[in-house]
XYZ file of C-alpha atoms in Angstrom:
687
model
C 54.096 31.314 43.836
C 52.883 28.354 41.748
C 50.732 25.827 43.640
C 51.053 21.935 43.673
C 48.877 21.709 40.530
C 51.169 23.823 38.631
C 54.258 21.892 39.852
C 52.735 18.657 38.361
C 51.767 20.328 35.233
C 55.394 21.786 34.757
C 56.744 18.155 35.394
C 54.336 16.688 32.786
C 55.328 19.283 30.342
C 58.847 18.752 30.752
C 58.496 15.132 30.145
C 56.225 15.527 27.168
C 57.896 18.361 25.604
C 54.737 20.337 26.170
C 53.763 23.397 28.331
C 50.594 23.880 30.468
C 51.040 26.846 32.826
C 48.727 28.294 35.328
C 47.557 31.984 35.238
C 48.561 34.560 37.779
C 47.074 34.350 41.349
C 44.221 36.753 40.469
C 43.081 34.536 37.690
C 43.164 30.981 39.351
C 40.225 29.838 37.254
C 41.927 30.370 33.815
C 44.871 28.256 32.378
C 47.214 28.729 29.526
C 47.621 25.617 27.259
C 50.711 24.738 25.095
C 51.170 21.269 23.687
C 53.559 20.593 20.819
C 53.525 16.956 19.381
C 52.108 15.737 22.711
C 50.834 12.221 23.143
C 46.898 12.150 23.027
C 46.666 10.209 26.325
C 49.111 12.631 28.058
C 47.150 15.680 27.016
C 43.606 14.091 28.048
C 45.005 13.211 31.336
C 46.259 16.798 32.017
C 43.050 18.370 30.816
C 41.194 15.900 32.924
C 43.144 16.985 36.064
C 42.489 20.614 35.227
C 38.747 20.229 34.563
C 37.946 17.406 36.947
C 36.224 15.460 34.110
C 36.647 11.601 33.682
C 37.731 10.363 30.456
C 37.497 6.867 28.817
C 39.989 6.315 26.039
C 39.370 3.696 23.329
C 42.624 1.649 22.779
C 42.299 2.477 18.995
C 42.876 6.265 19.915
C 46.558 7.034 19.381
C 48.693 9.774 18.058
C 49.826 13.272 18.934
C 48.093 16.790 19.507
C 49.198 20.248 18.923
C 47.596 22.943 21.016
C 48.849 26.632 21.341
C 47.073 29.129 23.682
C 48.623 32.574 23.769
C 46.014 33.838 26.395
C 44.586 32.136 29.440
C 41.386 30.286 28.950
C 38.618 29.091 31.370
C 38.506 25.318 32.186
C 35.394 24.964 30.192
C 37.046 26.659 27.152
C 40.044 24.289 27.614
C 37.674 21.215 27.501
C 36.056 22.631 24.310
C 39.498 23.159 22.648
C 40.417 19.667 23.460
C 37.219 18.378 21.818
C 37.680 20.449 18.813
C 41.319 19.194 18.298
C 40.324 15.598 18.866
C 37.647 16.136 16.079
C 40.376 17.431 13.699
C 42.337 14.361 14.432
C 39.417 11.833 13.592
C 38.156 11.177 16.958
C 34.967 12.074 18.588
C 33.802 12.305 22.282
C 30.512 10.933 23.693
C 29.337 12.119 27.228
C 27.443 9.559 28.992
C 26.753 8.650 32.737
C 29.468 10.985 34.294
C 32.163 10.090 31.810
C 33.550 11.317 28.437
C 34.345 8.340 26.007
C 36.886 9.090 23.361
C 36.601 6.812 20.370
C 36.958 6.820 16.461
C 34.388 9.007 14.735
C 32.934 6.211 12.778
C 31.914 4.397 15.989
C 30.804 7.437 17.895
C 27.367 7.621 16.261
C 25.976 4.622 17.762
C 26.718 5.934 21.396
C 25.567 9.665 21.349
C 22.916 10.734 23.872
C 19.510 11.725 22.597
C 18.828 15.487 23.086
C 15.285 16.547 23.572
C 13.725 18.414 20.454
C 14.286 22.069 20.696
C 17.060 21.937 23.207
C 20.045 24.058 22.094
C 23.332 22.230 21.987
C 26.960 23.207 21.589
C 30.553 21.876 21.451
C 32.260 19.109 19.360
C 30.725 16.133 21.220
C 28.495 13.683 19.358
C 24.743 14.152 20.183
C 21.640 12.675 18.547
C 18.402 15.006 17.934
C 15.164 14.517 16.367
C 13.299 17.281 14.278
C 9.646 17.121 13.846
C 8.674 18.834 10.702
C 5.319 20.745 10.322
C 5.305 21.912 6.783
C 8.083 20.354 4.591
C 8.839 16.692 3.628
C 11.357 14.914 5.865
C 12.488 12.765 3.035
C 13.216 15.693 0.766
C 14.923 17.893 3.324
C 17.219 14.835 4.455
C 18.494 14.863 0.714
C 19.345 18.607 1.050
C 20.905 18.250 4.514
C 23.022 15.232 3.777
C 26.246 17.093 2.601
C 26.057 19.224 5.806
C 26.585 16.233 8.001
C 29.940 14.631 8.671
C 30.701 11.716 6.363
C 30.862 9.114 9.284
C 27.634 10.535 11.003
C 23.979 9.934 10.308
C 20.917 11.632 8.884
C 17.735 9.808 8.142
C 14.076 10.588 7.527
C 11.004 8.800 8.957
C 8.143 9.306 6.690
C 5.625 7.741 9.423
C 5.573 11.021 11.439
C 7.671 13.247 9.020
C 10.673 13.647 11.324
C 14.381 13.903 10.906
C 16.823 11.978 12.885
C 20.345 13.507 12.919
C 23.553 12.241 14.831
C 26.594 14.613 14.297
C 28.654 16.977 16.456
C 26.652 19.224 18.837
C 27.860 22.476 17.107
C 26.807 21.223 13.732
C 23.564 19.738 14.942
C 22.846 23.325 16.199
C 23.644 24.759 12.960
C 21.407 22.372 11.146
C 18.688 23.217 13.605
C 18.733 26.821 12.521
C 18.626 25.825 8.864
C 15.594 23.481 9.447
C 13.668 26.218 11.524
C 14.128 28.716 8.481
C 13.054 26.089 5.788
C 10.155 24.404 7.725
C 7.693 27.252 7.315
C 4.152 27.433 5.746
C 4.182 27.986 1.905
C 4.063 31.612 0.904
C 1.123 31.040 -1.448
C -2.303 31.617 0.108
C -5.451 29.658 -0.502
C -7.737 31.548 -2.943
C -11.484 30.991 -3.298
C -13.047 31.298 -6.769
C -16.934 31.455 -7.025
C -18.460 29.769 -9.931
C -21.775 31.495 -10.912
C -23.194 29.301 -13.807
C -20.998 26.442 -14.609
C -20.097 23.288 -12.409
C -17.248 23.773 -10.143
C -16.468 19.970 -10.487
C -16.307 20.206 -14.333
C -14.084 23.280 -14.295
C -11.787 21.756 -11.750
C -11.420 18.531 -13.878
C -10.603 20.710 -16.950
C -7.923 22.867 -15.019
C -6.172 19.572 -13.912
C -6.017 18.263 -17.446
C -5.089 21.321 -19.340
C -2.451 23.043 -16.999
C 0.881 21.258 -16.629
C 1.492 22.937 -13.327
C -1.346 20.808 -11.744
C 0.769 17.491 -12.466
C 3.431 16.063 -10.240
C 7.036 17.355 -10.825
C 8.434 14.670 -13.412
C 11.992 15.730 -12.414
C 11.449 15.287 -8.695
C 8.406 12.913 -8.141
C 8.263 13.593 -4.490
C 7.606 17.295 -4.908
C 3.997 18.414 -4.660
C 2.577 20.051 -7.789
C 2.742 23.851 -8.179
C -0.984 24.023 -8.525
C -3.702 22.342 -6.530
C -7.472 22.792 -7.131
C -10.283 21.534 -4.878
C -14.025 21.908 -5.061
C -16.348 23.144 -2.221
C -19.656 21.611 -3.556
C -21.896 23.503 -1.198
C -21.071 26.900 -2.524
C -20.011 25.655 -6.075
C -16.659 27.443 -5.620
C -13.061 26.619 -6.339
C -10.332 26.486 -3.789
C -6.844 26.974 -5.407
C -3.512 26.883 -3.942
C -0.622 28.143 -6.243
C 3.056 29.001 -5.873
C 2.720 32.289 -7.606
C 0.076 34.897 -7.713
C 0.397 35.025 -11.492
C -0.711 31.494 -11.531
C -3.895 32.337 -9.497
C -4.622 35.152 -11.943
C -4.346 32.788 -14.835
C -6.892 30.522 -13.227
C -9.362 33.419 -12.454
C -9.112 34.377 -16.008
C -9.874 30.987 -17.320
C -12.764 30.432 -15.011
C -14.322 33.844 -15.988
C -14.158 32.700 -19.614
C -15.890 29.389 -19.335
C -18.380 30.366 -16.479
C -21.203 31.578 -18.822
C -25.028 30.775 -18.318
C -26.654 28.088 -20.354
C -29.889 28.361 -22.352
C -32.892 29.513 -20.282
C -34.345 25.916 -20.274
C -31.141 24.165 -19.312
C -28.478 22.708 -21.387
C -27.798 19.038 -22.223
C -24.680 17.735 -20.387
C -22.969 14.439 -20.652
C -20.958 13.157 -17.649
C -18.700 10.223 -17.998
C -18.334 8.085 -14.983
C -14.964 6.284 -14.090
C -15.906 3.782 -11.704
C -19.772 3.759 -10.728
C -22.260 2.202 -13.006
C -24.303 4.823 -15.033
C -27.679 2.813 -14.865
C -27.492 2.635 -10.871
C -26.394 6.427 -10.578
C -29.198 7.541 -12.810
C -31.814 5.614 -10.706
C -30.373 7.161 -7.574
C -30.334 10.790 -9.023
C -33.931 10.425 -10.197
C -35.106 9.143 -6.909
C -33.336 12.060 -5.362
C -35.069 14.650 -7.487
C -38.379 13.044 -7.035
C -37.945 13.030 -3.323
C -36.942 16.662 -3.321
C -39.937 17.570 -5.354
C -42.396 15.923 -3.167
C -40.814 17.646 -0.157
C -41.219 20.843 -1.726
C -44.765 20.430 -2.670
C -45.534 19.608 0.850
C -43.759 22.600 2.021
C -45.558 24.912 -0.293
C -49.105 23.688 0.788
C -48.187 24.141 4.523
C -46.750 27.437 3.988
C -50.103 28.562 2.124
C -52.250 27.141 5.060
C -50.253 28.951 7.716
C -50.370 32.264 6.046
C -46.939 32.113 4.368
C -44.954 31.754 7.452
C -42.728 29.178 6.058
C -42.355 30.573 2.506
C -38.498 31.067 2.935
C -37.805 27.467 3.894
C -39.958 26.216 0.911
C -38.089 28.488 -1.417
C -34.820 27.263 -0.001
C -35.809 23.473 -0.448
C -37.091 24.251 -3.942
C -33.680 25.286 -5.461
C -33.378 21.608 -6.427
C -36.794 20.316 -6.963
C -38.810 23.371 -8.572
C -38.015 22.575 -12.202
C -39.402 18.966 -12.071
C -42.426 19.918 -9.773
C -45.808 19.351 -11.658
C -47.044 22.623 -9.976
C -44.595 24.621 -11.898
C -45.648 25.228 -15.389
C -42.996 27.759 -16.373
C -40.114 25.625 -15.383
C -38.796 22.838 -17.690
C -38.491 19.199 -16.404
C -35.054 17.802 -15.489
C -34.231 14.518 -17.109
C -31.555 12.018 -16.399
C -30.620 9.073 -18.700
C -27.981 6.436 -18.708
C -26.186 5.559 -21.661
C -24.424 2.010 -20.911
C -22.032 1.680 -24.016
C -19.892 4.593 -22.809
C -20.921 4.335 -19.055
C -22.212 7.939 -19.012
C -25.022 10.172 -17.854
C -27.118 12.485 -20.008
C -28.467 15.274 -17.847
C -30.779 18.024 -19.132
C -31.424 20.610 -16.170
C -30.833 24.258 -15.463
C -27.625 25.340 -14.231
C -28.317 25.329 -10.567
C -29.804 21.828 -10.714
C -26.952 20.402 -12.804
C -24.326 21.974 -10.453
C -26.019 20.310 -7.399
C -26.258 16.919 -9.283
C -22.759 17.166 -10.604
C -21.328 17.440 -6.989
C -23.436 14.294 -6.022
C -22.135 12.544 -8.967
C -18.419 13.297 -8.196
C -18.888 11.859 -4.656
C -20.610 8.724 -5.907
C -18.159 7.988 -8.623
C -15.370 6.796 -6.616
C -13.174 3.697 -7.005
C -14.492 0.950 -4.927
C -12.215 -1.230 -2.720
C -11.829 -4.784 -3.360
C -11.512 -7.552 -0.757
C -9.479 -10.752 -1.096
C -10.764 -13.235 1.282
C -8.868 -16.347 2.089
C -10.795 -19.095 3.947
C -8.711 -21.759 5.750
C -10.652 -24.933 6.490
C -8.535 -27.266 8.693
C -9.743 -30.695 9.636
C -7.541 -33.264 11.766
C -9.076 -36.578 12.421
C -7.753 -39.508 14.469
C -9.529 -42.925 14.583
C -8.093 -45.741 16.838
C -9.917 -49.256 16.723
C -8.941 -52.494 18.659
C -10.512 -56.187 18.557
C -9.633 -59.260 20.420
C -11.610 -62.366 20.862
C -11.711 -66.161 20.967
C -14.417 -68.290 19.525
C -14.892 -72.051 19.801
C -16.896 -74.404 17.633
C -17.378 -78.176 17.411
C -19.122 -79.714 14.495
C -17.905 -83.055 14.417
C -21.152 -84.706 15.545
C -22.930 -83.648 12.487
C -22.055 -86.588 10.299
C -22.301 -89.094 12.966
C -25.555 -91.312 13.241
C -27.740 -90.969 16.199
C -28.229 -88.035 18.688
C -24.928 -86.049 18.996
C -23.876 -82.636 20.529
C -22.580 -79.570 18.548
C -21.983 -75.979 20.059
C -19.584 -73.236 20.216
C -19.337 -69.368 20.812
C -20.090 -67.129 18.101
C -19.622 -63.308 18.263
C -19.746 -60.528 15.765
C -20.867 -60.166 12.262
C -19.367 -61.161 8.831
C -15.787 -60.941 8.934
C -15.422 -61.794 12.677
C -17.900 -64.641 13.098
C -16.538 -68.214 13.263
C -19.501 -69.514 11.476
C -19.132 -67.204 8.271
C -15.493 -67.971 8.441
C -16.161 -71.710 8.293
C -18.358 -71.325 5.227
C -15.859 -69.015 3.557
C -12.485 -68.414 4.876
C -12.091 -65.413 2.533
C -14.612 -63.472 4.623
C -12.463 -63.269 7.698
C -11.347 -59.558 8.303
C -8.140 -57.976 8.461
C -5.873 -58.367 11.381
C -4.253 -61.380 13.013
C -6.296 -64.510 12.669
C -5.416 -67.816 14.084
C -7.570 -70.822 13.841
C -7.793 -74.621 14.182
C -9.233 -76.542 11.253
C -10.194 -80.292 11.492
C -11.000 -81.065 7.893
C -14.493 -80.448 6.384
C -18.045 -81.521 7.578
C -21.254 -81.712 5.346
C -23.979 -79.561 6.754
C -27.485 -80.358 5.127
C -28.726 -77.580 3.193
C -25.269 -75.707 3.067
C -22.774 -78.337 1.879
C -19.169 -78.759 2.626
C -17.841 -76.228 5.153
C -14.532 -76.080 7.171
C -14.587 -77.857 10.571
C -13.220 -74.612 12.160
C -12.718 -75.619 15.793
C -11.425 -72.372 17.149
C -10.648 -68.823 15.728
C -8.635 -66.114 17.631
C -8.792 -62.468 16.170
C -6.642 -59.437 17.046
C -6.757 -56.302 15.348
C -5.500 -52.645 16.081
C -5.954 -50.014 13.686
C -4.910 -46.125 13.694
C -5.969 -43.911 10.879
C -5.167 -40.087 10.873
C -6.224 -37.537 8.351
C -5.111 -33.823 7.894
C -7.043 -32.000 5.411
C -6.468 -28.233 4.377
C -8.748 -26.442 2.152
C -7.986 -22.778 1.414
C -10.660 -21.607 -1.127
C -9.844 -17.788 -2.009
C -12.153 -15.225 -3.635
C -11.891 -11.670 -4.765
C -14.868 -9.427 -4.767
C -15.865 -5.801 -4.820
C -16.930 -3.984 -1.525
C -20.570 -4.664 -0.835
C -20.805 -7.304 -3.572
C -21.417 -10.917 -2.904
C -18.783 -13.412 -4.089
C -19.337 -17.053 -4.433
C -16.975 -20.094 -5.068
C -18.035 -23.713 -5.377
C -15.515 -26.513 -5.712
C -17.236 -30.116 -5.916
C -19.846 -31.986 -7.827
C -23.327 -31.417 -8.907
C -25.220 -34.472 -7.629
C -28.820 -35.508 -8.587
C -31.410 -36.101 -5.860
C -35.033 -37.526 -6.512
C -37.584 -35.252 -5.170
C -40.691 -37.010 -6.538
C -41.929 -39.844 -8.704
C -45.117 -40.841 -10.685
C -45.915 -44.292 -11.690
C -48.670 -45.798 -14.028
C -51.705 -47.226 -12.193
C -54.457 -49.326 -13.536
C -55.012 -48.971 -17.309
C -54.033 -45.429 -17.594
C -51.940 -44.359 -20.402
C -49.863 -41.764 -18.765
C -46.019 -42.280 -18.699
C -44.207 -42.604 -15.381
C -41.579 -40.103 -14.532
C -39.317 -38.871 -11.694
C -38.477 -35.304 -10.574
C -34.701 -34.787 -9.964
C -33.063 -31.860 -8.142
C -29.333 -31.279 -8.624
C -27.423 -29.917 -5.759
C -23.821 -28.888 -5.350
C -21.811 -31.091 -3.144
C -18.446 -30.225 -2.047
C -16.989 -26.892 -0.688
C -19.054 -23.725 -1.112
C -18.037 -20.076 -0.008
C -20.304 -17.167 -0.094
C -18.980 -13.841 1.201
C -20.207 -10.130 1.135
C -17.657 -7.811 2.459
C -18.034 -4.233 3.664
C -15.089 -2.148 4.135
C -15.288 0.314 7.138
C -13.314 3.706 6.997
C -10.766 2.680 9.782
C -9.847 -0.478 7.937
C -12.095 -3.181 9.528
C -13.985 -5.363 7.250
C -17.445 -6.687 8.049
C -18.099 -9.926 6.419
C -21.186 -11.837 5.899
C -20.273 -15.390 5.488
C -21.721 -18.598 4.335
C -19.250 -21.491 4.401
C -20.402 -25.166 3.641
C -18.519 -28.333 3.336
C -20.575 -31.378 2.204
C -19.848 -34.752 0.819
C -21.803 -37.956 -0.191
C -21.426 -41.101 2.142
C -19.742 -43.889 0.289
C -22.393 -46.614 -0.683
C -22.637 -49.500 -3.039
C -23.084 -49.010 -6.760
C -26.755 -50.071 -6.833
C -27.943 -47.367 -4.450
C -30.493 -45.107 -6.049
C -30.234 -41.230 -5.887
C -33.135 -41.196 -3.686
C -31.275 -43.023 -1.049
C -28.254 -40.982 -0.980
C -26.806 -39.680 2.359
C -24.796 -36.466 2.634
C -22.511 -34.992 5.346
C -22.700 -31.442 5.597
C -20.833 -28.853 7.864
C -22.133 -25.254 7.455
C -21.570 -21.861 8.939
C -23.674 -18.637 8.212
C -22.898 -15.548 10.243
C -21.426 -12.133 10.171
C -18.130 -11.088 11.733
C -15.889 -8.173 12.016
C -12.322 -8.486 11.081
C -9.327 -6.094 10.710
C -7.613 -5.693 7.414
C -5.037 -8.453 6.972
C -5.914 -10.354 10.381
C -7.007 -13.928 10.771
C -10.193 -14.828 12.699
C -11.786 -18.131 13.360
C -15.490 -18.170 12.552
C -16.364 -21.800 13.735
C -15.419 -25.313 14.322
C -15.988 -28.591 15.759
C -14.193 -30.636 18.277
C -15.593 -33.913 19.006
C -14.054 -36.952 20.847
C -16.199 -40.241 20.601
C -15.301 -43.288 22.477
C -17.242 -46.662 21.857
C -16.395 -50.018 23.868
C -18.149 -53.236 23.152
C -18.025 -56.562 24.825
C -19.708 -59.972 23.876
C -19.241 -62.923 26.260
C -20.711 -66.217 27.340
C -22.512 -65.943 30.492
C -20.828 -67.137 33.863
C -17.749 -68.497 31.689
C -16.956 -64.996 30.442
C -16.701 -63.609 34.024
C -14.105 -66.158 35.129
C -10.836 -64.204 35.790
C -8.191 -64.677 33.226
C -9.768 -67.894 31.715
C -12.829 -65.849 30.848
C -11.031 -64.095 28.163
C -11.334 -67.276 26.207
C -15.167 -66.852 26.066
C -14.994 -63.019 25.297
C -14.954 -60.851 22.097
C -13.969 -57.084 22.937
C -14.001 -54.146 20.645
C -12.929 -50.429 21.237
C -13.191 -47.444 18.920
C -12.140 -43.844 19.559
C -12.891 -41.154 16.879
C -11.528 -37.618 17.493
C -12.324 -34.826 15.055
C -10.930 -31.333 14.989
C -12.326 -29.043 12.427
C -11.747 -25.228 12.410
C -12.645 -22.424 9.899
C -10.591 -19.268 9.600
C -10.927 -16.158 7.492
C -8.342 -13.670 6.533
C -9.577 -10.463 4.405
C -7.084 -8.181 2.666
C -8.410 -4.903 1.384
C -7.053 -3.850 -1.940
C -7.775 -0.205 -2.395
C -5.808 0.478 -5.554
C -4.534 -1.220 -8.677
C -1.157 -1.652 -7.429
C -1.970 -3.648 -4.292
C -4.305 -5.800 -6.575
C -1.468 -6.334 -9.135
C 0.984 -7.256 -6.264
C -1.569 -9.963 -4.958
C -2.202 -11.373 -8.462
C 1.475 -11.385 -9.268
C 2.316 -13.497 -6.081
C -0.401 -16.071 -6.854
C 0.725 -16.174 -10.483
C 4.313 -16.828 -9.626
C 3.200 -19.518 -7.139
C 1.314 -21.533 -9.535
C 3.863 -21.067 -12.061
C 6.570 -22.377 -9.731
C 4.463 -25.408 -8.993
C 4.233 -26.061 -12.803
C 7.965 -25.797 -13.229
C 8.595 -28.156 -10.251
C 6.192 -30.652 -11.708
C 7.875 -30.412 -15.249
C 11.333 -30.727 -13.755
C 10.761 -33.859 -11.771
C 13.923 -35.547 -11.676
C 12.796 -38.548 -9.723
C 10.815 -39.746 -12.596
C 12.352 -42.493 -14.892
C 10.182 -41.611 -17.871
C 11.423 -39.031 -20.505
C 9.890 -35.435 -20.256
C 7.051 -35.014 -22.649
C 6.514 -31.379 -22.003
C 3.334 -29.762 -20.603
C 1.501 -26.608 -20.129
C 3.406 -23.855 -18.319
C 2.301 -20.103 -17.678
C 4.663 -17.524 -19.257
C 6.468 -15.208 -17.003
C 4.790 -12.107 -15.707
C 6.581 -8.748 -15.741
C 6.008 -6.043 -13.104
C 3.363 -4.416 -15.151
C 1.128 -7.466 -14.954
C 1.436 -8.327 -18.643
C 2.388 -11.863 -19.620
C 5.390 -12.520 -21.876
C 5.135 -13.410 -25.423
C 7.424 -16.193 -25.286
C 6.549 -19.493 -26.494
C 4.657 -21.500 -23.850
C 6.422 -24.731 -22.657
C 3.412 -26.867 -23.992
C 4.718 -26.386 -27.568
C 8.506 -26.890 -26.620
C 8.389 -30.639 -26.242
C 5.896 -31.393 -28.982
C 6.996 -32.932 -32.333
C 5.723 -31.536 -35.504
């Protein structure tokens, strides 16, 4: 007899023209599904009641479904059948926090749960899984797997840790997981070691790399590794070869056997062309290495003889490098190392084992050195506030009267503020508000006619601010000092000689010229982890303004300098020093007793206040340039900046004068080469 659930399902089937019947009593956990052109929401509601799951339906989910089940299925199977049917209709399901969301397939990829790596998944629900690749490239594998992922779903590669991120239906993600597992396996080719007996393994490796096209990157797919890789193991003078096929390894062995022949008994003459290092410096280093090894070998041999030969094995091992140049060995030829500067190459004459040892050292020394671009930021912000206020009195009317008369007054400050100097020359009164009372002129003996300036009131308030930013930049090699000077070369008198008595010698002066301005000296040292050690000398100097008749011996200079060593990360900004000063000066001049009277005492005072505040900071920002591409990018950005400044200057629309043309840098293409177009300096010129 059907239960209550069966009755409700039958009623729903009648209303919707669908059928959903329960199984017999012996199989209460199975159901039979039959839906023909049934509304999606009705089908979801019916399956939800049967399975006990909660569904959230997006308003955009509409339409009908057709499900025909001839045999009873379990509740889990009924739920999977519903998910598959929704997928065929362009809808997807996302299980999240105890509910099943049904929404369009294009929007489901942003809501799928993240499944832990390695966890098997099933069904047609949307999930996201991350695959960590151990052997293959994630970027290359993403290109291969892209057609296997649904059009509206996502697959991407993260090169940082070589991972794949896939958002798709669970059943398809499980299928892709099996494909990735079968592809992400170690390469079938094994590493092979080839012992080189006579020649240099470094020279043979370079020859193989140049001659065999298999050692070059794939021109069709640049991301793929080459079919052949050759490395050098310098201690044993061996080649380590990895090839895709055994036949390629056989070719390499045959080639090595043909070129690995002994040279003459007294050693051959070998020429080594250097790519980055300086031949002269490398030659000096190698000669010092051989000389040191020879001295150590001679000492070891003497000790071995005195001890009865107990250390002969050690002396013989050390003598592999130094015996041919030892003065005690008369049968072995001497090893010579010469540098040829025009081609930056080394000429080495030595036996095979000595040359092979030196060749491995040369290969390690001849490396491209990093460059460091150092940007110094010198920021100086100054503020100066000054204020003056005072009242002065003067009475000179008694000067021209006969008999004894009284004159007097109050005088404060120097030239420009003093009432007496103002009476002699009114033009000497300084800036600010000046109010005076003039009563004609008086005749002062010895001076002449002056103004009878009876009173002078002065008020001044000045506020000066300055913001100076200097950015000296310099590019230098690792462990090489770079220096930049921007300023003037000023002469300073350091000594003089004058003629005394009746001597016939000529008088003279000794002058030393010094750089005044901005000086930056920096020596960078790049560490392996990316940090940069900077030995810095920074100086900012200037000449104090003086009158024109001041001699060079009396010049006064202002100087701020920093000399220290700091450690900075690549691309980071660090402060290396600075100056913060705040000087306040208050001055007051007054008439005794009268100046102390409240309020009225201000008529007999002269007050000044000054406050100078200086903020000076020096920052450094090093950028390590390890290859030519990064150096070209940096130079290109600076090139485009200065070219943009030139164009803005030439196209100044605010000027009323007609354009006359001017110098302009040609455009720079991506390869760092300048265009052959006619410069702007020639465009506006008349011929």
